[in-house]
Coordinates of C-alpha atoms in Angstrom, one line a residue:
Chain R
M1 CA 32.9 -75.7 76.4
K2 CA 32.6 -75.4 72.7
N3 CA 29.8 -73.1 73.0
V4 CA 31.9 -70.7 75.1
K5 CA 34.6 -70.8 72.7
T6 CA 32.6 -69.8 69.7
K7 CA 30.9 -67.1 71.7
S8 CA 34.1 -65.4 72.5
K9 CA 35.3 -65.7 68.9
K10 CA 32.1 -64.1 67.9
K11 CA 32.6 -61.3 70.3
I12 CA 36.0 -60.5 69.0
T13 CA 34.7 -60.5 65.4
V14 CA 32.2 -57.8 66.3
G15 CA 34.9 -55.9 67.9
Q16 CA 37.2 -56.3 64.9
I17 CA 34.6 -55.2 62.5
F18 CA 33.9 -52.2 64.7
S19 CA 37.7 -51.3 64.7
H20 CA 37.9 -51.9 60.9
I21 CA 35.0 -49.4 60.4
I22 CA 36.4 -46.7 62.7
I23 CA 39.9 -46.9 61.0
I24 CA 38.5 -46.7 57.6
C25 CA 36.5 -43.7 58.7
L26 CA 39.6 -42.1 60.0
L27 CA 41.6 -42.9 56.9
I28 CA 38.9 -41.3 54.6
M29 CA 39.1 -38.1 56.6
V30 CA 42.8 -38.1 56.7
L31 CA 43.2 -38.7 53.0
F32 CA 40.1 -36.7 51.7
P33 CA 42.0 -33.3 51.4
F34 CA 44.6 -35.1 49.2
Y35 CA 41.9 -36.7 47.1
I36 CA 40.4 -33.2 46.4
L37 CA 43.8 -31.9 45.5
V38 CA 44.3 -34.7 42.9
I39 CA 40.8 -34.2 41.3
N40 CA 41.1 -30.6 41.1
S41 CA 44.4 -30.5 39.3
F42 CA 42.6 -32.4 36.6
K43 CA 39.8 -29.8 36.2
S44 CA 39.5 -26.5 34.4
P45 CA 39.6 -23.4 36.6
A46 CA 36.0 -22.4 36.1
D47 CA 35.0 -25.9 37.3
I48 CA 37.0 -25.5 40.4
L49 CA 35.1 -22.3 41.3
K50 CA 31.9 -23.9 40.5
N51 CA 32.3 -27.0 42.7
P52 CA 35.7 -28.0 44.1
L53 CA 34.4 -31.3 45.4
S54 CA 33.0 -32.4 41.9
F55 CA 34.6 -35.1 39.8
P56 CA 36.5 -34.0 36.8
G57 CA 34.1 -33.6 34.0
S58 CA 34.2 -34.5 30.4
E59 CA 36.7 -31.8 29.3
G60 CA 39.1 -32.9 26.5
V61 CA 42.6 -34.2 27.2
E62 CA 43.9 -30.7 26.6
V63 CA 42.5 -29.5 30.0
I64 CA 43.3 -32.6 31.8
T65 CA 47.0 -32.4 31.1
G66 CA 47.2 -28.8 30.6
A67 CA 47.7 -27.9 34.3
F68 CA 50.4 -30.4 34.6
K69 CA 52.2 -29.2 31.4
S70 CA 52.1 -25.7 32.8
A71 CA 53.2 -26.6 36.2
W72 CA 56.1 -28.8 35.2
P73 CA 58.7 -26.2 34.0
Y74 CA 58.5 -24.7 37.7
I75 CA 58.3 -27.9 39.5
S76 CA 61.0 -29.8 37.8
K77 CA 63.5 -27.0 38.7
Y78 CA 62.3 -27.0 42.3
I79 CA 62.6 -30.8 42.6
L80 CA 66.0 -30.8 41.1
N81 CA 67.2 -28.1 43.6
T82 CA 65.6 -29.8 46.5
F83 CA 67.2 -32.9 45.4
W84 CA 70.7 -31.4 45.6
V85 CA 70.0 -29.6 49.0
A86 CA 68.8 -32.9 50.4
F87 CA 71.4 -34.9 49.0
L88 CA 74.2 -32.6 50.5
E89 CA 72.6 -32.4 53.9
V90 CA 72.1 -36.1 54.2
F91 CA 75.6 -36.9 52.9
G92 CA 77.2 -34.3 55.3
V93 CA 75.2 -35.3 58.3
L94 CA 75.8 -39.0 57.8
L95 CA 79.6 -38.4 57.3
F96 CA 80.4 -35.9 59.9
A97 CA 78.0 -37.4 62.6
S98 CA 79.3 -41.0 62.0
L99 CA 82.9 -40.0 62.2
A100 CA 82.4 -38.0 65.4
A101 CA 80.3 -40.8 66.8
Y102 CA 83.1 -43.3 66.1
G103 CA 85.6 -41.0 67.8
F104 CA 83.4 -40.8 70.9
S105 CA 82.6 -44.6 70.8
R106 CA 86.1 -46.1 70.1
F107 CA 88.6 -43.9 71.6
K108 CA 89.5 -42.8 75.2
F109 CA 91.1 -39.5 75.8
K110 CA 90.9 -36.9 78.4
G111 CA 87.9 -34.5 78.3
K112 CA 86.1 -36.9 75.9
D113 CA 83.1 -37.1 78.2
A114 CA 83.0 -33.4 78.8
L115 CA 83.1 -32.8 75.0
F116 CA 80.3 -35.2 74.5
M117 CA 78.2 -33.4 77.0
V118 CA 78.9 -30.1 75.2
F119 CA 77.5 -31.7 71.9
L120 CA 74.4 -33.0 73.8
A121 CA 73.8 -29.6 75.4
F122 CA 73.3 -28.1 71.9
M123 CA 70.1 -30.2 71.7
M124 CA 68.6 -27.8 74.3
I125 CA 69.4 -24.7 72.2
P126 CA 66.1 -23.7 70.5
G127 CA 66.3 -22.5 67.0
I128 CA 64.4 -19.2 67.7
L129 CA 67.3 -18.1 70.0
T130 CA 69.9 -18.3 67.3
L131 CA 67.7 -17.3 64.4
A132 CA 68.9 -13.6 64.4
T133 CA 72.6 -14.4 64.9
Q134 CA 72.7 -17.4 62.6
Y135 CA 71.0 -15.5 59.9
S136 CA 73.3 -12.5 60.3
L137 CA 76.4 -14.8 60.3
V138 CA 75.5 -16.8 57.2
Y139 CA 73.9 -14.1 55.1
S140 CA 76.2 -11.0 55.8
T141 CA 79.4 -12.2 57.6
L142 CA 80.1 -15.5 55.5
N143 CA 78.2 -14.1 52.6
L144 CA 76.4 -17.2 51.7
K145 CA 73.4 -15.5 50.7
Q146 CA 71.6 -17.1 47.7
S147 CA 73.7 -20.1 47.7
F148 CA 73.0 -23.8 48.7
A149 CA 75.9 -23.7 51.1
G150 CA 74.1 -21.2 53.1
V151 CA 71.2 -23.5 53.4
V152 CA 73.1 -26.8 53.8
L153 CA 75.9 -26.0 56.2
P154 CA 73.8 -24.7 59.0
A155 CA 71.5 -27.7 58.6
I156 CA 74.4 -30.1 58.8
A157 CA 75.8 -28.3 61.9
G158 CA 72.3 -28.3 63.6
G159 CA 72.0 -32.0 62.7
M160 CA 75.2 -33.0 64.6
P161 CA 74.2 -33.3 68.3
V162 CA 71.1 -35.6 68.1
N163 CA 72.4 -37.7 65.3
I164 CA 75.9 -38.1 66.9
F165 CA 74.1 -39.3 70.1
L166 CA 72.0 -41.8 68.0
I167 CA 74.9 -43.2 65.9
K168 CA 77.2 -43.4 69.1
T169 CA 74.6 -45.4 71.0
F170 CA 74.5 -47.9 68.1
F171 CA 78.3 -48.0 67.7
D172 CA 78.6 -48.7 71.5
G173 CA 76.4 -51.7 70.9
I174 CA 78.9 -53.4 68.5
P175 CA 80.9 -55.9 70.4
A176 CA 84.5 -55.0 71.0
D177 CA 85.7 -58.4 69.8
V178 CA 84.6 -57.6 66.2
Y179 CA 86.9 -54.6 66.1
E180 CA 89.7 -56.5 67.8
A181 CA 89.6 -59.3 65.3
A182 CA 89.9 -56.7 62.4
E183 CA 92.7 -54.9 64.2
I184 CA 94.6 -58.3 64.6
D185 CA 94.2 -58.6 60.9
G186 CA 96.0 -55.3 60.5
A187 CA 93.1 -52.9 60.1
S188 CA 93.7 -49.2 61.2
K189 CA 91.2 -47.2 63.2
L190 CA 90.1 -45.7 60.0
G191 CA 90.0 -49.0 58.4
C192 CA 87.7 -50.2 61.1
Y193 CA 85.4 -47.3 60.7
F194 CA 84.8 -48.0 57.1
K195 CA 85.0 -51.9 57.3
I196 CA 83.1 -52.6 60.5
A197 CA 81.3 -49.6 62.2
I198 CA 79.6 -48.2 59.0
P199 CA 78.5 -51.5 57.4
L200 CA 77.2 -52.8 60.7
S201 CA 75.2 -49.6 61.4
A202 CA 73.1 -49.5 58.4
P203 CA 69.8 -49.4 60.2
I204 CA 70.7 -46.4 62.4
L205 CA 72.3 -44.7 59.3
F206 CA 69.2 -45.2 57.4
T207 CA 67.2 -43.6 60.2
V208 CA 69.4 -40.5 60.5
G209 CA 69.6 -40.1 56.7
L210 CA 65.7 -40.3 56.4
S211 CA 65.0 -37.8 59.2
T212 CA 67.6 -35.3 57.6
L213 CA 66.0 -36.0 54.2
L214 CA 62.6 -35.1 55.5
G215 CA 64.0 -32.0 57.3
A216 CA 65.6 -30.8 54.0
W217 CA 62.5 -31.6 52.0
N218 CA 60.2 -29.6 54.5
D219 CA 62.3 -26.6 55.3
V220 CA 61.0 -23.4 54.1
V221 CA 61.7 -20.7 56.7
W222 CA 65.6 -20.9 56.6
A223 CA 65.8 -21.8 52.8
R224 CA 63.7 -18.9 52.0
L225 CA 65.7 -16.4 54.1
I226 CA 68.9 -17.6 52.3
L227 CA 67.7 -18.1 48.8
Y228 CA 65.1 -15.3 48.5
G229 CA 65.6 -13.5 45.1
A230 CA 67.6 -16.4 43.4
E231 CA 64.6 -18.1 41.8
D232 CA 66.9 -20.6 40.0
L233 CA 68.0 -21.9 43.4
Y234 CA 64.3 -22.2 45.0
T235 CA 63.6 -25.6 46.6
I236 CA 60.1 -27.0 46.6
G237 CA 59.0 -25.4 49.8
V238 CA 60.4 -22.0 48.8
G239 CA 59.1 -22.1 45.3
V240 CA 55.7 -23.5 46.0
F241 CA 55.3 -20.8 48.8
T242 CA 56.9 -17.8 47.2
V243 CA 56.1 -18.1 43.4
F244 CA 52.7 -20.0 43.6
G245 CA 51.7 -18.0 46.6
S246 CA 52.3 -14.6 45.0
T247 CA 49.3 -13.0 43.5
A248 CA 51.5 -11.2 41.0
A249 CA 52.5 -14.4 39.1
K250 CA 48.7 -14.9 38.3
I251 CA 49.0 -18.6 38.1
P252 CA 45.7 -20.4 37.9
D253 CA 44.4 -22.6 40.8
T254 CA 44.4 -25.7 38.7
V255 CA 48.0 -25.4 37.7
I256 CA 48.9 -24.6 41.5
Y257 CA 47.2 -27.9 42.5
A258 CA 48.9 -29.8 39.6
G259 CA 52.1 -28.2 41.0
Y260 CA 51.4 -29.5 44.5
C261 CA 50.8 -33.0 43.1
L262 CA 54.1 -33.0 41.2
A263 CA 56.0 -31.7 44.1
S264 CA 54.7 -34.4 46.4
L265 CA 55.5 -37.1 43.9
P266 CA 59.2 -37.9 44.5
L267 CA 59.0 -38.8 48.2
L268 CA 55.7 -40.6 47.7
I269 CA 57.2 -42.9 45.0
A270 CA 60.2 -43.5 47.2
F271 CA 57.8 -44.2 50.1
F272 CA 55.8 -46.5 47.8
F273 CA 58.7 -48.8 47.1
T274 CA 60.4 -48.8 50.5
S275 CA 57.5 -48.2 53.0
K276 CA 58.7 -50.9 55.3
Q277 CA 62.1 -49.5 55.8
F278 CA 60.7 -46.1 55.7
I279 CA 58.4 -46.8 58.6
K280 CA 61.0 -48.5 60.7
G281 CA 63.4 -45.7 60.1
L282 CA 60.9 -43.0 61.1
T283 CA 60.0 -44.6 64.3
D284 CA 63.4 -46.1 65.3
G285 CA 64.9 -42.7 66.1
A286 CA 62.1 -41.6 68.4
V287 CA 62.0 -45.0 70.1
K288 CA 65.6 -44.9 70.8
M289 CA 65.5 -41.4 72.5
Chain P
M1 CA 124.6 -45.2 70.9
S2 CA 122.2 -48.0 70.2
V3 CA 121.0 -47.8 73.9
K4 CA 120.2 -44.1 73.6
D5 CA 118.5 -44.9 70.1
T6 CA 116.1 -47.5 71.7
S7 CA 115.3 -45.2 74.6
K8 CA 114.4 -42.6 72.0
T9 CA 112.0 -44.9 69.9
S10 CA 110.6 -46.1 73.2
K11 CA 110.1 -42.6 74.3
L12 CA 108.4 -41.8 70.9
K13 CA 106.3 -45.0 71.3
G14 CA 105.3 -43.9 74.7
F15 CA 104.4 -40.6 73.5
L16 CA 102.3 -42.0 70.6
R17 CA 100.6 -44.4 73.1
K18 CA 99.8 -41.8 75.4
Y19 CA 98.3 -39.6 72.7
R20 CA 96.7 -42.4 70.6
G21 CA 93.6 -41.6 72.2
Y22 CA 93.7 -38.2 70.7
Q23 CA 93.3 -39.6 67.2
G24 CA 89.7 -39.9 68.3
F25 CA 89.7 -36.1 68.5
L26 CA 90.5 -36.0 64.8
F27 CA 87.3 -38.0 64.0
I28 CA 85.3 -35.5 66.1
L29 CA 87.0 -32.4 64.7
P30 CA 84.9 -31.8 61.5
A31 CA 81.6 -32.0 63.6
L32 CA 83.1 -29.7 66.2
I33 CA 84.2 -27.2 63.7
L34 CA 80.8 -27.1 62.1
L35 CA 79.1 -26.9 65.6
C36 CA 81.4 -24.1 66.7
I37 CA 80.9 -21.9 63.7
F38 CA 77.0 -22.5 63.0
C39 CA 75.8 -23.2 66.5
L40 CA 78.1 -22.2 69.3
Y41 CA 79.0 -18.8 67.9
P42 CA 75.4 -17.7 67.1
T43 CA 74.4 -19.0 70.7
I44 CA 77.1 -16.9 72.3
M45 CA 76.4 -14.0 70.1
A46 CA 72.7 -14.3 70.8
F47 CA 73.3 -13.9 74.5
I48 CA 75.7 -11.0 74.1
N49 CA 73.6 -9.1 71.7
S50 CA 70.6 -9.5 73.8
F51 CA 72.2 -6.7 75.8
T52 CA 72.8 -4.4 72.8
N53 CA 70.8 -2.3 70.4
W54 CA 72.1 -4.4 67.4
D55 CA 69.9 -3.8 64.3
G56 CA 71.6 -6.4 62.1
G57 CA 74.6 -4.2 61.0
S58 CA 78.2 -4.8 62.0
T59 CA 78.1 -2.4 65.0
A60 CA 76.1 -2.3 68.2
D61 CA 76.2 -0.6 71.5
F62 CA 75.5 -2.1 74.9
I63 CA 72.3 -0.9 76.5
W64 CA 72.4 -3.8 79.2
F65 CA 69.0 -4.8 80.4
E66 CA 67.1 -2.3 78.4
N67 CA 65.9 -5.0 75.9
Y68 CA 64.6 -7.3 78.7
K69 CA 62.8 -4.4 80.5
N70 CA 61.2 -3.7 77.1
V71 CA 60.3 -7.3 76.3
F72 CA 58.7 -7.7 79.7
S73 CA 56.5 -4.5 79.2
D74 CA 55.8 -5.4 75.6
E75 CA 52.0 -6.2 75.2
L76 CA 52.7 -8.1 72.0
F77 CA 55.3 -10.4 73.6
W78 CA 52.8 -11.3 76.3
I79 CA 49.9 -11.8 73.9
S80 CA 52.0 -14.1 71.6
L81 CA 53.4 -16.1 74.7
R82 CA 49.8 -16.7 75.8
N83 CA 48.9 -17.8 72.2
A84 CA 52.0 -20.1 72.0
V85 CA 50.9 -21.8 75.3
I86 CA 47.2 -22.1 74.2
L87 CA 48.3 -23.5 70.7
T88 CA 50.8 -25.8 72.2
V89 CA 48.6 -27.3 74.9
V90 CA 45.5 -27.7 72.8
G91 CA 47.4 -29.1 69.9
M92 CA 49.3 -31.6 72.0
V93 CA 46.1 -32.8 73.7
L94 CA 44.4 -33.2 70.4
G95 CA 47.3 -34.9 68.6
N96 CA 48.3 -37.3 71.3
V97 CA 44.7 -38.4 72.3
A98 CA 43.9 -38.9 68.5
S99 CA 47.2 -40.9 68.1
I100 CA 46.7 -43.0 71.1
I101 CA 43.2 -43.9 70.0
L102 CA 44.4 -44.9 66.7
A103 CA 47.3 -47.0 68.2
E104 CA 44.8 -48.7 70.4
L105 CA 42.5 -49.6 67.5
M106 CA 45.5 -50.9 65.5
Y107 CA 46.7 -52.8 68.5
C108 CA 43.4 -54.6 68.9
L109 CA 43.2 -55.3 65.3
R110 CA 44.1 -58.8 64.2
S111 CA 44.0 -58.4 60.4
K112 CA 46.0 -58.8 57.2
L113 CA 45.0 -55.3 56.2
M114 CA 47.1 -53.9 59.1
P115 CA 50.2 -53.0 57.0
A116 CA 48.0 -51.4 54.3
Y117 CA 46.3 -49.2 56.9
R118 CA 49.7 -48.3 58.4
F119 CA 51.0 -47.4 54.9
L120 CA 48.1 -45.1 54.3
F121 CA 48.0 -43.3 57.6
V122 CA 51.8 -42.5 57.3
L123 CA 51.4 -41.4 53.7
P124 CA 50.6 -37.7 54.5
A125 CA 53.9 -37.4 56.2
M126 CA 55.7 -37.8 52.9
I127 CA 54.0 -34.6 51.5
P128 CA 55.9 -31.4 52.1
G129 CA 54.5 -29.7 55.2
I130 CA 54.0 -26.3 53.4
I131 CA 51.9 -28.1 50.7
V132 CA 49.7 -29.6 53.4
L133 CA 49.2 -26.1 54.9
L134 CA 48.4 -24.4 51.7
L135 CA 46.1 -27.2 50.7
W136 CA 44.1 -26.9 53.9
Q137 CA 43.9 -23.2 53.5
K138 CA 42.9 -23.2 49.9
L139 CA 40.6 -26.3 49.7
V140 CA 39.3 -27.2 53.2
F141 CA 39.2 -23.9 55.1
S142 CA 38.5 -21.9 51.9
G143 CA 36.4 -18.8 52.8
S144 CA 34.0 -19.2 49.8
S145 CA 30.9 -21.2 50.4
S146 CA 32.3 -24.1 48.2
G147 CA 35.1 -24.9 50.5
L148 CA 35.1 -28.3 52.1
A149 CA 34.4 -27.2 55.7
N150 CA 31.8 -24.7 54.6
T151 CA 30.1 -27.4 52.5
I152 CA 29.9 -29.7 55.5
I153 CA 28.5 -26.7 57.6
S154 CA 25.9 -26.0 55.0
W155 CA 24.6 -29.7 55.1
F156 CA 23.7 -28.9 58.7
G157 CA 22.2 -25.6 57.8
G158 CA 24.9 -23.4 59.4
Q159 CA 26.4 -20.2 58.0
P160 CA 29.6 -20.4 56.1
L161 CA 32.7 -19.2 58.1
E162 CA 35.8 -17.3 56.7
W163 CA 38.2 -19.7 58.8
F164 CA 41.9 -18.4 58.4
S165 CA 40.8 -15.1 56.9
S166 CA 38.2 -14.3 59.5
K167 CA 38.3 -11.1 61.3
D168 CA 37.3 -13.1 64.6
T169 CA 40.4 -14.2 66.3
W170 CA 38.6 -17.2 67.9
V171 CA 37.4 -18.4 64.4
V172 CA 41.2 -18.5 63.3
F173 CA 42.1 -20.1 66.5
L174 CA 39.5 -22.8 65.8
S175 CA 40.7 -23.2 62.2
I176 CA 44.3 -23.8 63.6
F177 CA 42.9 -26.3 66.1
L178 CA 40.8 -28.1 63.5
Y179 CA 43.9 -28.1 61.0
G180 CA 44.9 -31.6 60.3
F181 CA 41.6 -33.2 61.6
P182 CA 41.3 -36.1 62.7
W183 CA 45.0 -35.4 63.7
V184 CA 46.0 -39.0 63.1
G185 CA 48.0 -38.8 59.9
G186 CA 51.8 -39.1 60.3
T187 CA 54.0 -41.2 62.4
S188 CA 53.2 -40.5 66.0
F189 CA 50.7 -43.4 66.4
L190 CA 53.4 -45.7 65.2
I191 CA 55.5 -44.8 68.2
Y192 CA 52.5 -45.4 70.6
L193 CA 51.8 -48.7 68.7
A194 CA 55.5 -49.8 69.2
G195 CA 54.9 -49.0 72.9
L196 CA 51.7 -51.0 73.1
N197 CA 53.2 -53.9 71.3
G198 CA 56.0 -53.9 73.9
I199 CA 53.4 -54.8 76.6
D200 CA 53.3 -58.4 77.8
R201 CA 50.3 -60.0 76.2
S202 CA 49.9 -62.2 79.4
L203 CA 49.2 -59.2 81.4
I204 CA 46.4 -58.1 79.3
E205 CA 45.0 -61.7 79.2
A206 CA 45.2 -61.9 83.0
S207 CA 43.2 -58.5 83.2
Q208 CA 40.5 -59.9 80.9
I209 CA 40.2 -62.8 83.3
D210 CA 39.9 -60.6 86.2
G211 CA 37.1 -58.9 84.3
L212 CA 38.8 -55.4 83.8
S213 CA 36.8 -53.4 81.3
F214 CA 38.1 -52.0 78.0
W215 CA 38.6 -48.4 79.3
G216 CA 40.0 -49.9 82.7
R217 CA 42.5 -51.6 80.7
I218 CA 43.5 -48.6 78.8
F219 CA 43.9 -46.4 81.9
K220 CA 45.3 -49.0 84.4
I221 CA 47.6 -50.9 82.1
D222 CA 48.3 -49.5 78.6
L223 CA 48.8 -45.7 79.6
P224 CA 51.2 -46.5 82.5
L225 CA 53.1 -48.9 80.3
I226 CA 53.6 -46.5 77.4
S227 CA 54.7 -43.7 79.9
G228 CA 58.0 -43.7 78.1
Q229 CA 56.4 -42.7 74.7
L230 CA 54.1 -40.1 76.5
K231 CA 57.1 -38.6 78.1
Y232 CA 58.9 -38.3 74.9
F233 CA 55.8 -36.5 73.2
L234 CA 55.2 -34.3 76.2
V235 CA 58.9 -33.1 76.1
M236 CA 59.3 -32.8 72.4
G237 CA 55.6 -31.3 72.1
F238 CA 56.6 -28.5 74.4
I239 CA 59.9 -27.8 72.8
G240 CA 58.6 -27.8 69.3
G241 CA 55.2 -26.2 70.2
L242 CA 56.5 -23.2 72.0
Q243 CA 58.7 -22.4 69.0
N244 CA 56.5 -23.3 66.1
Y245 CA 55.3 -20.5 63.8
S246 CA 54.6 -22.5 60.5
M247 CA 50.9 -21.6 60.7
Q248 CA 51.6 -17.9 61.2
Y249 CA 54.3 -17.9 58.7
A250 CA 52.4 -19.7 55.9
I251 CA 48.8 -18.6 56.5
T252 CA 47.7 -16.1 59.3
N253 CA 50.8 -13.7 59.4
G254 CA 50.0 -13.2 63.1
G255 CA 46.5 -11.9 62.2
P256 CA 43.8 -11.1 62.8
G257 CA 43.3 -8.7 65.8
E258 CA 44.7 -5.5 67.1
V259 CA 47.8 -4.1 65.3
I260 CA 50.6 -3.4 67.8
D261 CA 54.0 -2.0 66.5
S262 CA 52.7 -2.6 62.9
M263 CA 52.2 -6.4 63.6
Q264 CA 48.9 -8.1 64.0
S265 CA 48.5 -9.6 67.4
G266 CA 45.5 -12.2 67.2
T267 CA 47.5 -15.4 66.5
M268 CA 51.1 -14.0 67.0
V269 CA 53.5 -16.3 68.7
P270 CA 57.1 -15.4 69.9
G271 CA 58.8 -17.5 67.1
Y272 CA 57.1 -15.4 64.4
Y273 CA 57.5 -12.2 66.3
I274 CA 61.3 -12.9 66.3
Y275 CA 61.2 -13.9 62.6
R276 CA 59.4 -10.6 61.8
L277 CA 61.9 -8.6 63.9
I278 CA 64.9 -9.8 61.7
T279 CA 63.0 -9.6 58.5
G280 CA 61.9 -6.1 57.7
S281 CA 61.1 -4.5 61.1
S282 CA 61.5 -0.7 61.3
K283 CA 62.1 -1.0 65.1
T284 CA 65.5 0.3 66.2
G285 CA 67.7 -2.2 67.7
A286 CA 65.3 -5.0 66.4
Y287 CA 68.0 -7.6 66.3
G288 CA 69.2 -7.1 69.8
Y289 CA 65.5 -7.1 70.9
A290 CA 64.9 -10.3 69.1
C291 CA 68.0 -11.9 70.7
A292 CA 66.7 -10.9 74.2
M293 CA 63.3 -12.4 73.3
G294 CA 65.2 -15.7 72.2
V295 CA 66.9 -15.8 75.4
I296 CA 63.7 -15.6 77.4
M297 CA 62.2 -18.2 75.3
F298 CA 65.2 -20.4 76.0
I299 CA 64.9 -20.1 79.6
I300 CA 61.1 -20.7 79.4
I301 CA 61.6 -23.9 77.2
M302 CA 64.4 -25.2 79.6
V303 CA 62.3 -24.8 82.7
V304 CA 59.3 -26.4 81.1
T305 CA 61.5 -29.4 79.9
L306 CA 63.1 -29.7 83.4
V307 CA 59.6 -29.6 85.1
N308 CA 58.4 -32.1 82.6
N309 CA 61.2 -34.4 83.3
K310 CA 60.7 -34.2 87.0
L311 CA 57.0 -34.7 86.8
V312 CA 57.1 -37.7 84.6
K313 CA 59.9 -39.2 86.7
S314 CA 58.1 -38.7 90.1
E315 CA 55.0 -40.5 88.5
E316 CA 57.1 -43.6 87.9

């Protein structure tokens, strides 16, 4: 009996070691491009050309920090702009989507279900259908070209359907007794929204906020359509693609790589300190769909 | 007098009670206004303008089905649609198979290192997408012999490739497929892992007692029980994939291949075609044409989504 047990244990151990090896191999392959990025931003342009895979050589401190020093004036501006755009989008989506979700969850009125269906229907409208008309509306008709408003407002509106759905589902799960108790204590509907619905829904609000943040952080196409020409307003995506990508600017490769590193840092740092909530937030939305 | 007064207040109260529900509408109003301006209006205008020769200005004339006729006889549109289907299907197969394999590996793993692995696999999702794209273009698929991919090829004695800047369309396709290898970084595997963790352990133990092999377990137990996650990725993969043009936008510019209407056709996809039509196309009525193409893509995406839903449901 004992023999059988040790045998099965041993078998598991071999399988476990095998799994570890494959996972580590996969990890190395996933992370290797980022590793080359980092080592190349510490090298001189000549060394990158010679062998991009080599380890940074014995150059002086000047070379090592030089690329980061040259990249910082660009990137710091892009990071600040991206921060503003992301902040406004996250704040707008959370505020308007949670208010609407509360309206759908806690009130009864004629036509409510139909209105909710209208909101949901917009999840089916693909972005490429409305690209031309939305661009013309925001750029020309509303004259929001080269402004954060032109980037942020359509993004908030576009985030409404799915996020209202997610938040409403969560609000629906809060027991009615909790609201009733607060109403007996004299809280208004708006009071209940602030005192009960919002504090009890922190997990879903975090998820919605996070996906909006990543959307804002990654957006290039729309932001570039609206901001093009106003270099002071460029976000990370637009700046890295437009300024670093242009051959006219003649920015050395090593500065570009250092710029990529710097531009990636804010979210990486945030992820480093809150990875558990991050991972939970990233998966919760998809699982709830 | 007092009687009349009470009836008046009770009437007012009744009115308020009747319409109190409509307070809820006030909560919805800001979202509704935003949606009407930035989503509903552009959608309606896209449908209307698909019947006009709108070129982005303030006026346009109705030309009815002319745009649709032209789209259907537009060689570049058909090429781009075919490309989008190929890229979507291959991308979905590679990405999902890789993610499921990683999820299975993590599921079988009983280790304290698990959170560390999870952290490192999700890490790439935090780096701006455009930077990852440019990084692969510049360092991995660099056309020079010192690029990472070409270095690996040279170890096996092969000839270096030009990857994204190749004149050969299939080499560019190959680069797009290989982009992101081994296709597991990000968060997809976590969603499959959550599905696997939801499976009753006793079911798997029972299957082991019955002598079901590892692969038998994956195909007979795991995959059917994570069909919810599979369905999610199937539906979202098609919706996202058929519209996606980040690769064309950031790197290939639709190239290489034959130039049709001053646009390269090799890796052109409908999304990028539409983007190019509204940003600097010399075509007359380009915006109306882009709207017609958008409507066609909308219909295609909707049909694919409905078929997917039906297929997956009937399997259950």
